[in-house]
mmCIF file of C-alpha atoms in Angstrom:
data_model
loop_
_atom_site.group_PDB
_atom_site.id
_atom_site.type_symbol
_atom_site.label_atom_id
_atom_site.label_comp_id
_atom_site.label_asym_id
_atom_site.label_seq_id
_atom_site.Cartn_x
_atom_site.Cartn_y
_atom_site.Cartn_z
ATOM 1 C CA MET A 1 -36.289 -7.107 50.725
ATOM 2 C CA ALA A 2 -36.375 -3.454 49.693
ATOM 3 C CA GLY A 3 -33.524 -2.441 47.436
ATOM 4 C CA ILE A 4 -32.932 -5.966 46.085
ATOM 5 C CA ILE A 5 -33.487 -6.087 42.288
ATOM 6 C CA ASP A 6 -35.651 -8.963 41.155
ATOM 7 C CA PRO A 7 -33.706 -10.834 38.359
ATOM 8 C CA GLU A 8 -36.993 -11.694 36.663
ATOM 9 C CA LEU A 9 -37.876 -7.988 36.593
ATOM 10 C CA LEU A 10 -34.514 -7.152 35.022
ATOM 11 C CA ALA A 11 -34.973 -9.863 32.422
ATOM 12 C CA ALA A 12 -38.311 -8.352 31.490
ATOM 13 C CA HIS A 13 -36.573 -4.991 30.774
ATOM 14 C CA GLU A 14 -33.684 -5.637 28.391
ATOM 15 C CA ASP A 15 -33.338 -1.960 27.587
ATOM 16 C CA PRO A 16 -30.816 -0.377 30.037
ATOM 17 C CA SER A 17 -33.035 2.656 30.482
ATOM 18 C CA LEU A 18 -36.000 0.539 31.557
ATOM 19 C CA ARG A 19 -33.801 -1.514 33.867
ATOM 20 C CA PHE A 20 -32.722 1.729 35.492
ATOM 21 C CA LEU A 21 -36.322 2.796 36.007
ATOM 22 C CA ALA A 22 -37.283 -0.692 37.155
ATOM 23 C CA GLN A 23 -34.657 -0.435 39.869
ATOM 24 C CA LEU A 24 -36.168 2.811 41.056
ATOM 25 C CA ASN A 25 -39.611 1.270 41.099
ATOM 26 C CA THR A 26 -38.374 -1.832 42.938
ATOM 27 C CA ALA A 27 -36.417 0.087 45.532
ATOM 28 C CA ASP A 28 -39.283 2.398 46.412
ATOM 29 C CA PRO A 29 -42.533 0.779 45.367
ATOM 30 C CA SER A 30 -45.510 3.051 44.916
ATOM 31 C CA PRO A 31 -49.061 2.045 45.838
ATOM 32 C CA PRO A 32 -51.174 0.763 42.948
ATOM 33 C CA LEU A 33 -53.651 3.004 41.224
ATOM 34 C CA GLU A 34 -56.926 3.172 43.056
ATOM 35 C CA GLY A 35 -59.757 1.416 41.289
ATOM 36 C CA SER A 36 -57.471 -0.217 38.726
ATOM 37 C CA ASP A 37 -56.435 -3.832 38.458
ATOM 38 C CA SER A 38 -53.810 -3.352 35.725
ATOM 39 C CA THR A 39 -51.471 -0.740 34.353
ATOM 40 C CA ASP A 40 -50.880 -2.596 31.092
ATOM 41 C CA PHE A 41 -52.116 0.152 28.743
ATOM 42 C CA ASP A 42 -52.556 -0.020 25.024
ATOM 43 C CA ASP A 43 -51.328 3.009 23.053
ATOM 44 C CA GLU A 44 -54.850 4.121 22.283
ATOM 45 C CA ASP A 45 -55.836 3.953 25.972
ATOM 46 C CA LEU A 46 -53.118 6.386 27.116
ATOM 47 C CA MET A 47 -54.342 9.548 28.709
ATOM 48 C CA ASP A 48 -53.564 13.101 27.666
ATOM 49 C CA PRO A 49 -49.821 13.653 28.405
ATOM 50 C CA SER A 50 -50.717 16.943 30.057
ATOM 51 C CA ASP A 51 -52.620 15.024 32.753
ATOM 52 C CA LEU A 52 -50.125 12.657 34.369
ATOM 53 C CA SER A 53 -51.079 13.124 37.996
ATOM 54 C CA GLY A 54 -52.673 9.717 38.220
ATOM 55 C CA ILE A 55 -49.842 7.676 36.687
ATOM 56 C CA LYS A 56 -47.414 6.064 39.080
ATOM 57 C CA ASP A 57 -46.299 3.074 36.970
ATOM 58 C CA VAL A 58 -43.034 4.154 35.353
ATOM 59 C CA SER A 59 -43.296 1.740 32.417
ATOM 60 C CA ALA A 60 -46.654 3.196 31.459
ATOM 61 C CA LEU A 61 -45.246 6.708 31.860
ATOM 62 C CA MET A 62 -42.335 5.914 29.552
ATOM 63 C CA LYS A 63 -44.820 4.562 27.031
ATOM 64 C CA ILE A 64 -46.666 7.885 27.014
ATOM 65 C CA ILE A 65 -43.431 9.881 26.716
ATOM 66 C CA ASN A 66 -42.073 7.783 23.861
ATOM 67 C CA ILE A 67 -45.304 8.097 21.902
ATOM 68 C CA GLY A 68 -45.297 11.841 22.456
ATOM 69 C CA ARG A 69 -41.717 12.091 21.205
ATOM 70 C CA SER A 70 -41.968 9.779 18.189
ATOM 71 C CA SER A 71 -45.439 10.510 16.778
ATOM 72 C CA PRO A 72 -46.909 13.727 18.164
ATOM 73 C CA THR A 73 -50.686 14.097 17.847
ATOM 74 C CA LYS A 74 -53.157 16.611 19.158
ATOM 75 C CA GLN A 75 -53.124 14.728 22.451
ATOM 76 C CA THR A 76 -49.367 14.259 22.660
ATOM 77 C CA GLN A 77 -48.188 17.589 21.272
ATOM 78 C CA ASN A 78 -48.053 18.952 24.817
ATOM 79 C CA TRP A 79 -45.680 16.309 26.124
ATOM 80 C CA THR A 80 -42.979 18.951 26.533
ATOM 81 C CA HIS A 81 -45.167 20.585 29.166
ATOM 82 C CA MET A 82 -45.153 17.424 31.319
ATOM 83 C CA PRO A 83 -42.832 18.798 34.023
ATOM 84 C CA ARG A 84 -45.591 21.104 35.265
ATOM 85 C CA CYS A 85 -47.830 18.062 35.852
ATOM 86 C CA MET A 86 -45.242 15.857 37.515
ATOM 87 C CA THR A 87 -44.770 15.579 41.256
ATOM 88 C CA LEU A 88 -43.209 12.163 41.795
ATOM 89 C CA PRO A 89 -39.444 11.639 41.335
ATOM 90 C CA GLU A 90 -40.135 8.639 39.102
ATOM 91 C CA GLU A 91 -42.148 10.789 36.732
ATOM 92 C CA ARG A 92 -39.484 13.461 36.449
ATOM 93 C CA ALA A 93 -36.746 10.824 36.064
ATOM 94 C CA ALA A 94 -38.662 9.225 33.195
ATOM 95 C CA LEU A 95 -39.090 12.526 31.382
ATOM 96 C CA LEU A 96 -35.473 13.510 31.997
ATOM 97 C CA PHE A 97 -34.307 10.212 30.584
ATOM 98 C CA ALA A 98 -36.530 10.651 27.524
ATOM 99 C CA GLU A 99 -35.015 14.106 26.964
ATOM 100 C CA VAL A 100 -31.484 12.720 27.296
ATOM 101 C CA VAL A 101 -32.226 9.931 24.811
ATOM 102 C CA GLU A 102 -33.587 12.476 22.341
ATOM 103 C CA ILE A 103 -30.477 14.649 22.686
ATOM 104 C CA VAL A 104 -28.220 11.611 22.201
ATOM 105 C CA ASP A 105 -30.174 10.701 19.059
ATOM 106 C CA ILE A 106 -29.710 14.213 17.672
ATOM 107 C CA ILE A 107 -25.967 14.127 18.403
ATOM 108 C CA LYS A 108 -25.645 10.747 16.697
ATOM 109 C CA GLN A 109 -27.503 12.017 13.637
ATOM 110 C CA LYS A 110 -25.259 15.079 13.416
ATOM 111 C CA ALA A 111 -22.156 12.921 13.830
ATOM 112 C CA GLN A 112 -23.387 10.580 11.119
ATOM 113 C CA GLN A 113 -23.901 13.517 8.770
ATOM 114 C CA ARG A 114 -20.323 14.644 9.393
ATOM 115 C CA VAL A 115 -18.787 11.243 8.738
ATOM 116 C CA GLU A 116 -20.773 10.638 5.557
ATOM 117 C CA GLU A 117 -18.413 10.666 2.594
ATOM 118 C CA TRP A 118 -18.178 14.092 0.997
ATOM 119 C CA LYS A 119 -18.406 14.061 -2.782
ATOM 120 C CA VAL A 120 -17.679 16.631 -5.441
ATOM 121 C CA SER A 121 -21.094 17.967 -6.462
ATOM 122 C CA GLU A 122 -22.230 18.117 -10.072
ATOM 123 C CA ASN A 123 -22.175 21.930 -9.997
ATOM 124 C CA LEU A 124 -18.614 21.884 -8.692
ATOM 125 C CA LYS A 125 -17.604 19.399 -11.401
ATOM 126 C CA LYS A 126 -18.942 21.776 -14.047
ATOM 127 C CA SER A 127 -16.933 24.636 -12.572
ATOM 128 C CA ILE A 128 -13.789 22.498 -12.438
ATOM 129 C CA THR A 129 -14.280 21.547 -16.096
ATOM 130 C CA THR A 130 -14.480 25.222 -17.082
ATOM 131 C CA PHE A 131 -11.420 26.243 -15.082
ATOM 132 C CA ALA A 132 -9.372 23.263 -16.291
ATOM 133 C CA LYS A 133 -10.094 24.004 -19.935
ATOM 134 C CA GLY A 134 -9.501 27.695 -19.298
ATOM 135 C CA ILE A 135 -5.988 27.194 -17.966
ATOM 136 C CA ILE A 136 -5.011 24.843 -20.826
ATOM 137 C CA LEU A 137 -6.166 27.544 -23.255
ATOM 138 C CA SER A 138 -4.511 30.353 -21.303
ATOM 139 C CA PRO A 139 -1.871 32.218 -23.337
ATOM 140 C CA THR A 140 0.060 32.907 -20.119
ATOM 141 C CA ILE A 141 0.538 29.291 -19.033
ATOM 142 C CA THR A 142 4.192 28.283 -18.750
ATOM 143 C CA MET A 143 3.735 24.575 -18.006
ATOM 144 C CA TYR A 144 0.992 22.199 -19.126
ATOM 145 C CA ARG A 145 1.944 19.081 -17.147
ATOM 146 C CA GLY A 146 2.795 18.346 -13.515
ATOM 147 C CA ASN A 147 1.033 19.346 -10.297
ATOM 148 C CA GLY A 148 1.318 23.081 -10.899
ATOM 149 C CA PRO A 149 -1.708 23.598 -13.192
ATOM 150 C CA ALA A 150 -4.033 21.724 -10.811
ATOM 151 C CA GLU A 151 -2.886 23.807 -7.850
ATOM 152 C CA LYS A 152 -3.358 27.028 -9.815
ATOM 153 C CA VAL A 153 -6.848 26.006 -10.900
ATOM 154 C CA LEU A 154 -7.729 25.308 -7.273
ATOM 155 C CA HIS A 155 -6.389 28.681 -6.155
ATOM 156 C CA ALA A 156 -8.272 30.522 -8.911
ATOM 157 C CA MET A 157 -11.514 28.805 -7.863
ATOM 158 C CA GLN A 158 -10.939 29.694 -4.226
ATOM 159 C CA THR A 159 -10.150 33.299 -5.146
ATOM 160 C CA LEU A 160 -13.447 33.642 -7.003
ATOM 161 C CA GLY A 161 -15.420 31.902 -4.247
ATOM 162 C CA ILE A 162 -16.788 29.074 -6.392
ATOM 163 C CA ARG A 163 -19.798 27.382 -4.780
ATOM 164 C CA ASP A 164 -19.683 23.929 -3.114
ATOM 165 C CA MET A 165 -15.950 24.115 -2.432
ATOM 166 C CA PRO A 166 -14.933 22.482 0.880
ATOM 167 C CA HIS A 167 -13.332 24.569 3.604
ATOM 168 C CA PRO A 168 -9.593 25.145 2.949
ATOM 169 C CA ASP A 169 -8.764 23.410 6.252
ATOM 170 C CA ASP A 170 -10.652 20.287 5.177
ATOM 171 C CA LEU A 171 -7.559 18.687 3.670
ATOM 172 C CA SER A 172 -9.156 15.329 2.899
ATOM 173 C CA ASN A 173 -11.944 16.801 0.801
ATOM 174 C CA MET A 174 -9.621 19.349 -0.789
ATOM 175 C CA GLN A 175 -7.630 16.389 -2.082
ATOM 176 C CA LYS A 176 -10.802 15.056 -3.688
ATOM 177 C CA VAL A 177 -11.236 18.389 -5.452
ATOM 178 C CA LEU A 178 -7.620 18.301 -6.640
ATOM 179 C CA THR A 179 -8.120 14.760 -7.945
ATOM 180 C CA GLU A 180 -11.118 15.908 -9.974
ATOM 181 C CA ILE A 181 -9.163 18.929 -11.245
ATOM 182 C CA ARG A 182 -6.305 16.693 -12.431
ATOM 183 C CA HIS A 183 -8.825 14.444 -14.156
ATOM 184 C CA GLN A 184 -10.423 17.377 -15.967
ATOM 185 C CA LEU A 185 -7.010 18.766 -16.925
ATOM 186 C CA THR A 186 -6.200 15.455 -18.616
ATOM 187 C CA ILE A 187 -9.487 15.624 -20.520
ATOM 188 C CA ALA A 188 -8.827 19.259 -21.496
ATOM 189 C CA ARG A 189 -5.324 18.501 -22.774
ATOM 190 C CA ASN A 190 -6.591 15.577 -24.836
ATOM 191 C CA LEU A 191 -9.397 17.668 -26.284
ATOM 192 C CA VAL A 192 -7.154 20.595 -27.204
ATOM 193 C CA LYS A 193 -4.505 18.373 -28.794
ATOM 194 C CA THR A 194 -7.109 16.388 -30.755
ATOM 195 C CA ARG A 195 -8.787 19.547 -32.054
ATOM 196 C CA ILE A 196 -5.435 21.033 -33.067
ATOM 197 C CA CYS A 197 -4.340 17.874 -34.867
ATOM 198 C CA ASP A 198 -7.684 17.663 -36.676
ATOM 199 C CA SER A 199 -7.407 21.315 -37.751
ATOM 200 C CA ILE A 200 -4.260 20.579 -39.757
ATOM 201 C CA GLU A 201 -6.162 18.501 -42.319
ATOM 202 C CA GLU A 202 -6.805 20.171 -45.672
ATOM 203 C CA ASP A 203 -10.585 19.760 -45.473
ATOM 204 C CA SER A 204 -10.865 20.658 -41.784
ATOM 205 C CA ALA A 205 -13.602 23.127 -40.812
ATOM 206 C CA THR A 206 -11.225 24.577 -38.223
ATOM 207 C CA ARG A 207 -8.178 24.951 -40.455
ATOM 208 C CA ASN A 208 -8.335 28.715 -40.015
ATOM 209 C CA ILE A 209 -7.020 29.410 -36.554
ATOM 210 C CA GLY A 210 -9.908 31.797 -35.919
ATOM 211 C CA ASP A 211 -12.379 28.944 -36.460
ATOM 212 C CA LEU A 212 -10.225 26.708 -34.266
ATOM 213 C CA ALA A 213 -10.356 29.252 -31.431
ATOM 214 C CA MET A 214 -14.143 29.502 -31.770
ATOM 215 C CA ALA A 215 -14.510 25.722 -31.578
ATOM 216 C CA LEU A 216 -12.296 25.420 -28.502
ATOM 217 C CA THR A 217 -13.978 28.210 -26.533
ATOM 218 C CA ALA A 218 -17.567 27.310 -27.500
ATOM 219 C CA GLY A 219 -19.780 26.646 -24.505
ATOM 220 C CA THR A 220 -17.326 28.253 -22.054
ATOM 221 C CA PRO A 221 -16.947 31.771 -20.621
ATOM 222 C CA ILE A 222 -13.466 31.896 -22.159
ATOM 223 C CA GLN A 223 -13.230 34.707 -24.719
ATOM 224 C CA PRO A 224 -10.864 34.461 -27.733
ATOM 225 C CA THR A 225 -8.070 37.022 -27.824
ATOM 226 C CA VAL A 226 -5.103 37.665 -30.121
ATOM 227 C CA GLN A 227 -2.914 36.183 -27.392
ATOM 228 C CA LEU A 228 -4.947 32.970 -27.489
ATOM 229 C CA LEU A 229 -4.495 32.731 -31.262
ATOM 230 C CA VAL A 230 -0.740 33.152 -30.848
ATOM 231 C CA ARG A 231 -0.642 30.324 -28.314
ATOM 232 C CA LEU A 232 -2.755 28.067 -30.535
ATOM 233 C CA ALA A 233 -0.318 28.715 -33.380
ATOM 234 C CA PHE A 234 2.502 27.667 -31.037
ATOM 235 C CA LEU A 235 0.696 24.427 -30.168
ATOM 236 C CA ARG A 236 -0.199 23.752 -33.803
ATOM 237 C CA TRP A 237 3.476 24.108 -34.767
ATOM 238 C CA HIS A 238 4.256 21.349 -32.238
ATOM 239 C CA ALA A 239 1.493 19.159 -33.684
ATOM 240 C CA VAL A 240 3.198 19.376 -37.080
ATOM 241 C CA SER A 241 6.820 19.269 -35.915
ATOM 242 C CA TYR A 242 6.369 16.426 -33.413
ATOM 243 C CA ALA A 243 3.556 14.470 -35.073
ATOM 244 C CA SER A 244 5.161 11.136 -34.159
ATOM 245 C CA LEU A 245 5.029 11.724 -30.407
ATOM 246 C CA ASP A 246 2.286 10.037 -28.413
ATOM 247 C CA GLU A 247 0.190 11.666 -25.688
ATOM 248 C CA THR A 248 2.700 10.925 -22.911
ATOM 249 C CA GLN A 249 5.519 12.651 -24.823
ATOM 250 C CA TRP A 250 3.865 15.449 -26.758
ATOM 251 C CA TRP A 251 2.832 17.758 -23.899
ATOM 252 C CA PRO A 252 6.198 17.353 -22.102
ATOM 253 C CA ARG A 253 7.821 18.359 -25.398
ATOM 254 C CA VAL A 254 5.701 21.517 -25.424
ATOM 255 C CA ASP A 255 6.753 22.231 -21.832
ATOM 256 C CA ASP A 256 10.403 21.754 -22.790
ATOM 257 C CA THR A 257 10.073 24.299 -25.590
ATOM 258 C CA LEU A 258 8.472 26.852 -23.285
ATOM 259 C CA LYS A 259 11.208 26.359 -20.688
ATOM 260 C CA THR A 260 13.984 26.496 -23.300
ATOM 261 C CA TRP A 261 12.638 29.623 -24.916
ATOM 262 C CA ARG A 262 12.324 31.420 -21.611
ATOM 263 C CA SER A 263 15.858 30.537 -20.620
ATOM 264 C CA THR A 264 17.289 31.311 -24.076
ATOM 265 C CA CYS A 265 15.554 34.598 -24.863
ATOM 266 C CA PRO A 266 17.272 37.280 -22.750
ATOM 267 C CA THR A 267 14.305 39.655 -22.897
ATOM 268 C CA GLU A 268 10.524 39.426 -22.960
ATOM 269 C CA LEU A 269 10.605 41.267 -26.287
ATOM 270 C CA LEU A 270 12.612 38.499 -27.984
ATOM 271 C CA LEU A 271 10.320 35.851 -26.488
ATOM 272 C CA THR A 272 7.265 37.652 -27.845
ATOM 273 C CA LYS A 273 8.955 37.935 -31.228
ATOM 274 C CA ALA A 274 9.443 34.160 -31.347
ATOM 275 C CA PHE A 275 5.756 33.510 -30.586
ATOM 276 C CA ASN A 276 4.613 36.096 -33.138
ATOM 277 C CA LYS A 277 6.810 34.535 -35.826
ATOM 278 C CA MET A 278 4.976 31.249 -35.382
ATOM 279 C CA PHE A 279 1.641 33.095 -35.565
ATOM 280 C CA ASP A 280 2.631 34.831 -38.806
ATOM 281 C CA ASP A 281 3.750 31.524 -40.345
ATOM 282 C CA ASN A 282 0.466 29.978 -39.258
ATOM 283 C CA LYS A 283 -1.567 32.665 -41.027
ATOM 284 C CA LEU A 284 0.354 32.082 -44.263
ATOM 285 C CA THR A 285 -0.270 28.335 -44.119
ATOM 286 C CA TYR A 286 -3.802 28.079 -42.736
ATOM 287 C CA GLY A 287 -5.362 31.455 -43.451
ATOM 288 C CA ASN A 288 -5.736 34.804 -41.709
ATOM 289 C CA PRO A 289 -8.128 34.746 -38.741
ATOM 290 C CA THR A 290 -9.709 37.951 -40.068
ATOM 291 C CA GLU A 291 -11.208 35.741 -42.770
ATOM 292 C CA SER A 292 -13.119 33.750 -40.168
ATOM 293 C CA GLU A 293 -16.201 34.746 -38.183
ATOM 294 C CA LEU A 294 -14.204 35.080 -35.018
ATOM 295 C CA GLN A 295 -14.916 38.138 -32.862
ATOM 296 C CA MET A 296 -11.835 38.747 -30.728
ATOM 297 C CA VAL A 297 -11.975 40.424 -27.335
ATOM 298 C CA ASN A 298 -9.501 42.936 -25.981
ATOM 299 C CA ILE A 299 -7.482 41.567 -23.095
ATOM 300 C CA ARG A 300 -8.703 44.458 -20.918
ATOM 301 C CA ASP A 301 -12.318 43.303 -21.355
ATOM 302 C CA LEU A 302 -11.925 39.713 -20.246
ATOM 303 C CA PRO A 303 -14.430 38.211 -17.767
ATOM 304 C CA ASN A 304 -13.242 37.812 -14.182
ATOM 305 C CA ILE A 305 -12.885 34.046 -14.469
ATOM 306 C CA GLN A 306 -10.531 34.317 -17.444
ATOM 307 C CA SER A 307 -8.473 37.070 -15.836
ATOM 308 C CA ALA A 308 -8.126 35.005 -12.651
ATOM 309 C CA ILE A 309 -7.072 31.925 -14.629
ATOM 310 C CA ASP A 310 -4.505 33.887 -16.670
ATOM 311 C CA ARG A 311 -3.024 35.399 -13.499
ATOM 312 C CA GLU A 312 -2.616 31.987 -11.890
ATOM 313 C CA ALA A 313 -1.263 30.405 -15.094
ATOM 314 C CA SER A 314 1.475 33.012 -15.309
ATOM 315 C CA LYS A 315 2.661 32.161 -11.773
ATOM 316 C CA LEU A 316 3.454 28.514 -12.485
ATOM 317 C CA ASP A 317 6.862 27.496 -11.182
ATOM 318 C CA THR A 318 8.526 25.618 -14.042
ATOM 319 C CA SER A 319 11.440 24.619 -11.816
ATOM 320 C CA ARG A 320 9.280 21.936 -10.173
ATOM 321 C CA SER A 321 7.251 20.137 -12.797
ATOM 322 C CA GLY A 322 6.145 17.310 -10.503
ATOM 323 C CA GLY A 323 5.408 15.146 -13.525
ATOM 324 C CA ALA A 324 6.697 11.701 -14.345
ATOM 325 C CA LYS A 325 9.949 11.359 -16.207
ATOM 326 C CA ARG A 326 9.615 10.848 -19.931
ATOM 327 C CA ARG A 327 11.906 9.318 -22.495
ATOM 328 C CA ARG A 328 14.328 11.787 -24.022
ATOM 329 C CA VAL A 329 13.315 13.034 -27.462
ATOM 330 C CA ASN A 330 15.943 14.247 -29.882
#
């Protein structure tokens, strides 16, 4: 009976799209091709897709369309022009379905690209390394530990439009960037402290603070300034005065000194005087930086990256350290 779907026919077409077309063909059968006993074509026997007027078997038509979509050749490159050659509803339905399937495939591919895990690129890692080391060496930094430095590094990178950064609204991937920044800050702190401790030794090649500054800024866009030397003298004083403290206690001790000095010194002038006193003592003990090969740069001539880092470092809010509690050190 017309309109009744043959179960055997449905079983032969497991693909839902072919079942749909099989229903159309069963409900409104078309006369067989004249002069042909079979419509079971091999791929190489398919006719030019621009000449479909003689095809009335939908399965064969779908075969032509799928070949034209998946592996275009000189014969099948014109499959997109099929609508001009089609007159039967079955033909147009087959092509429409093929177009819909192609669009769905494209959407799935795009969706898959979006859900693929975003990773911090190698170029971005290099930039993060530079910014992290830059802020640890910044003479304007007021806090070395806690969440503040990482947030300021991120803001400096966004301000300068560093490549490969995720969109600011992409909170998940921004957290990945912050995680990498915190990791590089830890590495930078360890490096700086190790270099400073090594420079104290009598036979150290970086005993002169000018040589120490050159070693720490080598391979980076960070330029050595008088202010940097003053800050290195401050850190070196802590390396000598608190030599017994381990890594988890030493940097918090430095932060405590910075906070205490800023709350104790009533004016910026007195604070500067305290830093300069340490610098003068350092020169007497380890040598004057003018005796080294260091070429210092005026603060007005700093590269943009260093200026941006110094600006952000000076804005750190020391009232919220965000770091873990440490044991009290007398």
